[in-house]
Short mmCIF file of C-alpha atoms in Angstrom, two decimals:
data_model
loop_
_atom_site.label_atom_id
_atom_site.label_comp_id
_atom_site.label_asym_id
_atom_site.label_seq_id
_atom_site.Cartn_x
_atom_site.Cartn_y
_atom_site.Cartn_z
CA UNK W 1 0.00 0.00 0.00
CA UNK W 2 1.27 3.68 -0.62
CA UNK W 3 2.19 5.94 1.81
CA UNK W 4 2.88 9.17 1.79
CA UNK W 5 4.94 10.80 4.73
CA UNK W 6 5.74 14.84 5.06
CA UNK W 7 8.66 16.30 7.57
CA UNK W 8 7.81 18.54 9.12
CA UNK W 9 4.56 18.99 9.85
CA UNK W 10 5.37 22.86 10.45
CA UNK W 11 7.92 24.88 9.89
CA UNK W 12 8.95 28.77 10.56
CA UNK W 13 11.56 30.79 9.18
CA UNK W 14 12.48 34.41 9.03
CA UNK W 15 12.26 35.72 5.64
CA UNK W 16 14.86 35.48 3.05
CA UNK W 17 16.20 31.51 4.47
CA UNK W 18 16.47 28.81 1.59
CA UNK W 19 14.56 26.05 2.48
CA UNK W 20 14.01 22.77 2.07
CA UNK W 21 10.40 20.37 2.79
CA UNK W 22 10.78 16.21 2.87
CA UNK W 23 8.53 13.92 1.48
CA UNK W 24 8.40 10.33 1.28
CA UNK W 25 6.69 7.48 0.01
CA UNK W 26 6.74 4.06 0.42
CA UNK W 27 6.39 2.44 -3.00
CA UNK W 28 8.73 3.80 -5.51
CA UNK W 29 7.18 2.35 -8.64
CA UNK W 30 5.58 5.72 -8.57
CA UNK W 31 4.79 7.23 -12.66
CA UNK W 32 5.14 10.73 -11.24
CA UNK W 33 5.39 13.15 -7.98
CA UNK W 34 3.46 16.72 -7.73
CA UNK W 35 3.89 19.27 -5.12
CA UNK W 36 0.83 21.59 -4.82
CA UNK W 37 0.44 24.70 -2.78
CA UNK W 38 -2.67 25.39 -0.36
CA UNK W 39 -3.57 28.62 1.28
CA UNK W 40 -5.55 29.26 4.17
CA UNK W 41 -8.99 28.55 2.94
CA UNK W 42 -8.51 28.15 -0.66
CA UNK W 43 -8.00 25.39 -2.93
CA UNK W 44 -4.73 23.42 -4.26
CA UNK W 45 -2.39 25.21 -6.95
CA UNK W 46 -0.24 22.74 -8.61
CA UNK W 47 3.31 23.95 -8.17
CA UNK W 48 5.85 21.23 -10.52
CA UNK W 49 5.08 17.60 -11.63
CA UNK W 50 8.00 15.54 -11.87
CA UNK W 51 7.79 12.62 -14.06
CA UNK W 52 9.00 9.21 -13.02
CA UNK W 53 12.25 9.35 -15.72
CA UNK W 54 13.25 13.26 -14.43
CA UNK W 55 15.45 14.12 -11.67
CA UNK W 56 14.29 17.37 -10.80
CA UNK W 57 11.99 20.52 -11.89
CA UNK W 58 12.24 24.18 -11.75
CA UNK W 59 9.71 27.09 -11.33
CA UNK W 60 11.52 30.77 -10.48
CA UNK W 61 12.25 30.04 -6.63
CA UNK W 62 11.14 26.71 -6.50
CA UNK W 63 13.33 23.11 -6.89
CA UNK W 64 11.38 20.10 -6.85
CA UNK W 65 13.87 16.34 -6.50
CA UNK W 66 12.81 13.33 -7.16
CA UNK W 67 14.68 10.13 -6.34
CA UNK W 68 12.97 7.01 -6.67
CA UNK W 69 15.35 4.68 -5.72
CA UNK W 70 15.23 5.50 -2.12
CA UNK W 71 11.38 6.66 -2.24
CA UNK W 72 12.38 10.28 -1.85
CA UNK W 73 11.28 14.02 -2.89
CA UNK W 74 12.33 17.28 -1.68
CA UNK W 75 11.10 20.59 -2.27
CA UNK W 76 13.82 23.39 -2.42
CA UNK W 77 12.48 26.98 -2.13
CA UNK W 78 15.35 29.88 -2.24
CA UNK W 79 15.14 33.14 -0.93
CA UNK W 80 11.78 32.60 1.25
CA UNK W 81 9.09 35.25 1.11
CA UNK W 82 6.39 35.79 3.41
CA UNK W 83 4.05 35.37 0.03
CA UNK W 84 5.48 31.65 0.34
CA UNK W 85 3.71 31.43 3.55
CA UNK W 86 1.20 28.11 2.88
CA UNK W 87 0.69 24.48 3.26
CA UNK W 88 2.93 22.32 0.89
CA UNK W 89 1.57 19.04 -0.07
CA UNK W 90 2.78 16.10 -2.40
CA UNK W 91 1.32 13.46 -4.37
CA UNK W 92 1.61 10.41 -6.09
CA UNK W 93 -0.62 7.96 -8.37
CA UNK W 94 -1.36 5.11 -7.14
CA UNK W 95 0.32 2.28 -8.82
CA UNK W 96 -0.43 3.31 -12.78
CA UNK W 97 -3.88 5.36 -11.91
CA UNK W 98 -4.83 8.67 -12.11
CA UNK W 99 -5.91 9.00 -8.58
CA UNK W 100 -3.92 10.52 -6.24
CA UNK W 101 -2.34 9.60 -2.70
CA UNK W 102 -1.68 12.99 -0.39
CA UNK W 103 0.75 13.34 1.84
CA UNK W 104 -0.60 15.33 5.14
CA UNK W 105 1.26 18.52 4.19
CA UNK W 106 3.83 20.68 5.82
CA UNK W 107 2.60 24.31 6.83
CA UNK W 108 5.13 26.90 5.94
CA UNK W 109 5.06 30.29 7.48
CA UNK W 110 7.64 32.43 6.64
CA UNK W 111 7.88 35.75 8.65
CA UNK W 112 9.56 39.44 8.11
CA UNK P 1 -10.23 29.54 -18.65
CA UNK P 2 -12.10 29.30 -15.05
CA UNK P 3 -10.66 25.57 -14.72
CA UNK P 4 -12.85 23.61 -12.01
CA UNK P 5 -15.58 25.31 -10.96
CA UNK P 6 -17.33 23.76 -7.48
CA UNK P 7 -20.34 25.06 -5.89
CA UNK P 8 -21.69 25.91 -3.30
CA UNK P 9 -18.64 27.26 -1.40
CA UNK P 10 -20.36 27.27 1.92
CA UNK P 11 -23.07 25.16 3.46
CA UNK P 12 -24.14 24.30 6.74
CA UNK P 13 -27.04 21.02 7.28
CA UNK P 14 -28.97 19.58 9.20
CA UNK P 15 -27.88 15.72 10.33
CA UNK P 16 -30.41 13.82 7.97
CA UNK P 17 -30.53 16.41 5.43
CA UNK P 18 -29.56 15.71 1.74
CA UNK P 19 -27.70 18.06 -0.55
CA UNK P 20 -26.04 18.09 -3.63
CA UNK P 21 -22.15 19.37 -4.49
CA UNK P 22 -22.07 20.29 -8.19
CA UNK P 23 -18.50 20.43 -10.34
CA UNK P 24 -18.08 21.25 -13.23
CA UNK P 25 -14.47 21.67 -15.28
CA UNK P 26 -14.05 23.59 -18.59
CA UNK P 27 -10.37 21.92 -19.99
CA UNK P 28 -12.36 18.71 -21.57
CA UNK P 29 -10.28 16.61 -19.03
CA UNK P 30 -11.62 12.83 -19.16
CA UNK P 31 -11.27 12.16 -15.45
CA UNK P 32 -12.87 13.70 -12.52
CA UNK P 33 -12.20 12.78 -8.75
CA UNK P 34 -13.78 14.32 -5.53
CA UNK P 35 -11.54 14.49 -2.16
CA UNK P 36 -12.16 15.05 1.45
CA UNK P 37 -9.93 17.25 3.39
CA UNK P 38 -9.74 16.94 7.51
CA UNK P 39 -7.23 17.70 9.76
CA UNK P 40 -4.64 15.41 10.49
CA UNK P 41 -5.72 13.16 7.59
CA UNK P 42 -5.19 14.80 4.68
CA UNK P 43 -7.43 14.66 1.42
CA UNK P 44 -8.68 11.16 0.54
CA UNK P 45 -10.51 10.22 -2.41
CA UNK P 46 -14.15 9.38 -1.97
CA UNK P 47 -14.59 8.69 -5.62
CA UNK P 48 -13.69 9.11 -8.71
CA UNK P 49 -14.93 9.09 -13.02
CA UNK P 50 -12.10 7.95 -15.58
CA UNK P 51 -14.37 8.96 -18.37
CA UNK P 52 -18.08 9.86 -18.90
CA UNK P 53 -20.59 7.50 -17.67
CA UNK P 54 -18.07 5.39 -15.14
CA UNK P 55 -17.47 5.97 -12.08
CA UNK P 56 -15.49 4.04 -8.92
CA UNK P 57 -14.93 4.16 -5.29
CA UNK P 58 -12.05 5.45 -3.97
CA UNK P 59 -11.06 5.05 0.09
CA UNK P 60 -13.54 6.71 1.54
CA UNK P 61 -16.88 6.41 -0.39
CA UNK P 62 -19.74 5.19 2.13
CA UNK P 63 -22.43 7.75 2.78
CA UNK P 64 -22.02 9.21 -1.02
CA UNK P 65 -23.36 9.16 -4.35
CA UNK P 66 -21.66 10.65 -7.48
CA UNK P 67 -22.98 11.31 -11.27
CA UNK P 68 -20.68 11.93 -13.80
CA UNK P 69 -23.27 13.49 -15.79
CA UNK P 70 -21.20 14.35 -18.93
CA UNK P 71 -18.07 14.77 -19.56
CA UNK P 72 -17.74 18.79 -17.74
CA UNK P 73 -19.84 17.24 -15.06
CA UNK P 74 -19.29 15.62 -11.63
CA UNK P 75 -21.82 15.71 -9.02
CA UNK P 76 -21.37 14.21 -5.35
CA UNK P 77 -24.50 13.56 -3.33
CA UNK P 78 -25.47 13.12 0.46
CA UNK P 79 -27.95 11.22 0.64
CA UNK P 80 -28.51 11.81 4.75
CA UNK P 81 -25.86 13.83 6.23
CA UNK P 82 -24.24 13.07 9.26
CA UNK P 83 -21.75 15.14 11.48
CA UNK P 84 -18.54 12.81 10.60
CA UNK P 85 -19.22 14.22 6.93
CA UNK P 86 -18.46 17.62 7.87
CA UNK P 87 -15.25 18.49 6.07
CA UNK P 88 -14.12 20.69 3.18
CA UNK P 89 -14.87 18.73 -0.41
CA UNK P 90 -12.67 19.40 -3.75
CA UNK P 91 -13.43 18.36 -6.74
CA UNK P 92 -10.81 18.26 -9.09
CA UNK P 93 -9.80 17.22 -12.66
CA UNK P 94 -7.24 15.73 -14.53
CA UNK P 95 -6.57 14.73 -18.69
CA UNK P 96 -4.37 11.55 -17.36
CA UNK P 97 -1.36 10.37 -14.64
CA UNK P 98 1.19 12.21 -17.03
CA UNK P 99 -0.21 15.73 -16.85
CA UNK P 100 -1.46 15.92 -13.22
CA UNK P 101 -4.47 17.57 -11.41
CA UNK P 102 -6.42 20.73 -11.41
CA UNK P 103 -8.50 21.70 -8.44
CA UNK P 104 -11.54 23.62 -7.69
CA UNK P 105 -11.58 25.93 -4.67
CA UNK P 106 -13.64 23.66 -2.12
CA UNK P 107 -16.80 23.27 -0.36
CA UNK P 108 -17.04 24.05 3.26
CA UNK P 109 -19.28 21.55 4.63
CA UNK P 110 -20.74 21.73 7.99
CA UNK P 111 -23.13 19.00 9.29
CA UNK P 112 -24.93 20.05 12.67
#
C-alpha cells in the first residue's frame, strides 16, 4: 500500500532563508510526484510535476527532487518570502492510476 | 479559462438532510475525482470518473453518491448527512497520470 509521509509537519523561518520540505513514500514504482500549494482557505495550486524518468523541476524560486530509488522528494524553495507562507503538499498515483495519494502537508510560514 | 468550478462554497445542514455538491471543469479533461480534506488526515478520495458515464470508489466512499453526468460534469450527493461528513470537499480534474491535477476551490461543509 502507498504511503505518503511529510517532515515537518510545520515549519517557521524568518524571511529570506532557503529552504528545504521532505517527502516520502513508500512504493517507488511511482509514474510521477506533484507538489501543490494550499492557502488558508482556498483550494490546491499545482506547483511542478516531476515525471517518473526526471530528476528534478524548476519554477523561479522553487526546486522540486525526485529520487525514486530511495522513495524520496524534496522541495527546495530559495530566498523565502512571506508570500510563500502556505501548506505544501505532495502526491503520487497510485500504482499506474490517475488517482492521487496525499501526503498530510507541511505548513510553511515564513515571517519578516 | 475558469478551470474547475465547485459550488456551493459554503453550506451548513442539518444531520439527515440531503444536498447536492455540483462540479463542473471547462479543460475537456476525461477524469474527474472528488476528495475530502480533515485535519490530520489529509485529502482522501471518496470517488472518482475515468471517463463519462463510469465511475469508482475510492477510500472513503460510504455515505455518497456521485454522477458523472457528462463529460464537464461531476456531481457528489449526500444522501442523509451526518456530522462525521463535515469536512471541506474538492473536486478536481485531470486529462491523465502524465499531466497531473487541477483543483476547484472547495466546499465548506458543515453538518450540525
Amino acid at each position: 500500500k502507498q504511503e505518503v509521509t511529510q517532515i515537518p509537519a510545520a515549519l517557521s523561518v524568518p524571511e529570506g532563508e532557503n529552504l528545504v520540505l521532505n517527502c516520502s513514500f513508500t512504493d517507488s514504482a511511482i509514474y510521477n510526484l506533484q507538489w501543490f500549494r494550499q492557502d488558508p482557505g482556498k483550494g490546491l495550486t499545482s506547483l511542478l510535476l516531476i515525471q517518473s524518468s526526471q530528476r528534478e523541476q524548476t519554477s523561479g524560486r522553487l526546486n522540486a527532487s525526485l529520487d525514486k530509488s530511495s522513495g524520496r522528494s524534496t522541495l527546495y524553495i530559495a530566498a523565502s518570502q512571506p508570500g510563500d507562507s502556505a501548506t505544501y503538499l505532495c502526491a503520487v498515483p497510485l500504482g499506474n492510476t490517475d488517482k492521487l495519494i496525499f501526503g498530510t502537508g507541511t505548513r510553511l510560514q515564513v515571517f519578516p | 479559462n475558469a478551470g474547475v468550478t465547485q459550488t456551493p462554497k459554503f453550506q451548513v445542514l442539518k444531520t439527515g438532510q440531503s444536498m447536492t455538491l455540483q462540479c463542473a471543469q471547462d479543460m475537456n479533461h476525461n477524469s474527474m475525482y472528488w476528495y475530502r480534506q480533515d485535519p490530520g488526515m489529509g485529502l482522501r478520495l471518496i470517488y472518482y470518473s475515468a471517463s463519462e458515464g463510469t465511475t469508482d470508489k475510492g477510500e472513503v466512499p460510504n455515505g455518497y453518491n456521485v454522477s458523472r453526468l457528462n463529460k464537464r460534469e461531476f456531481s457528489l450527493r449526500l444522501e442523509s448527512a451526518a456530522p462525521s461528513q463535515t469536512s471541506v470537499y474538492f473536486c478536481a480534474s485531470s486529462e491523465s497520470v502524465s499531466y497531473g491535477y487541477t483543483f476547484g476551490s472547495g466546499t465548506r461543509l458543515t453538518v450540525v
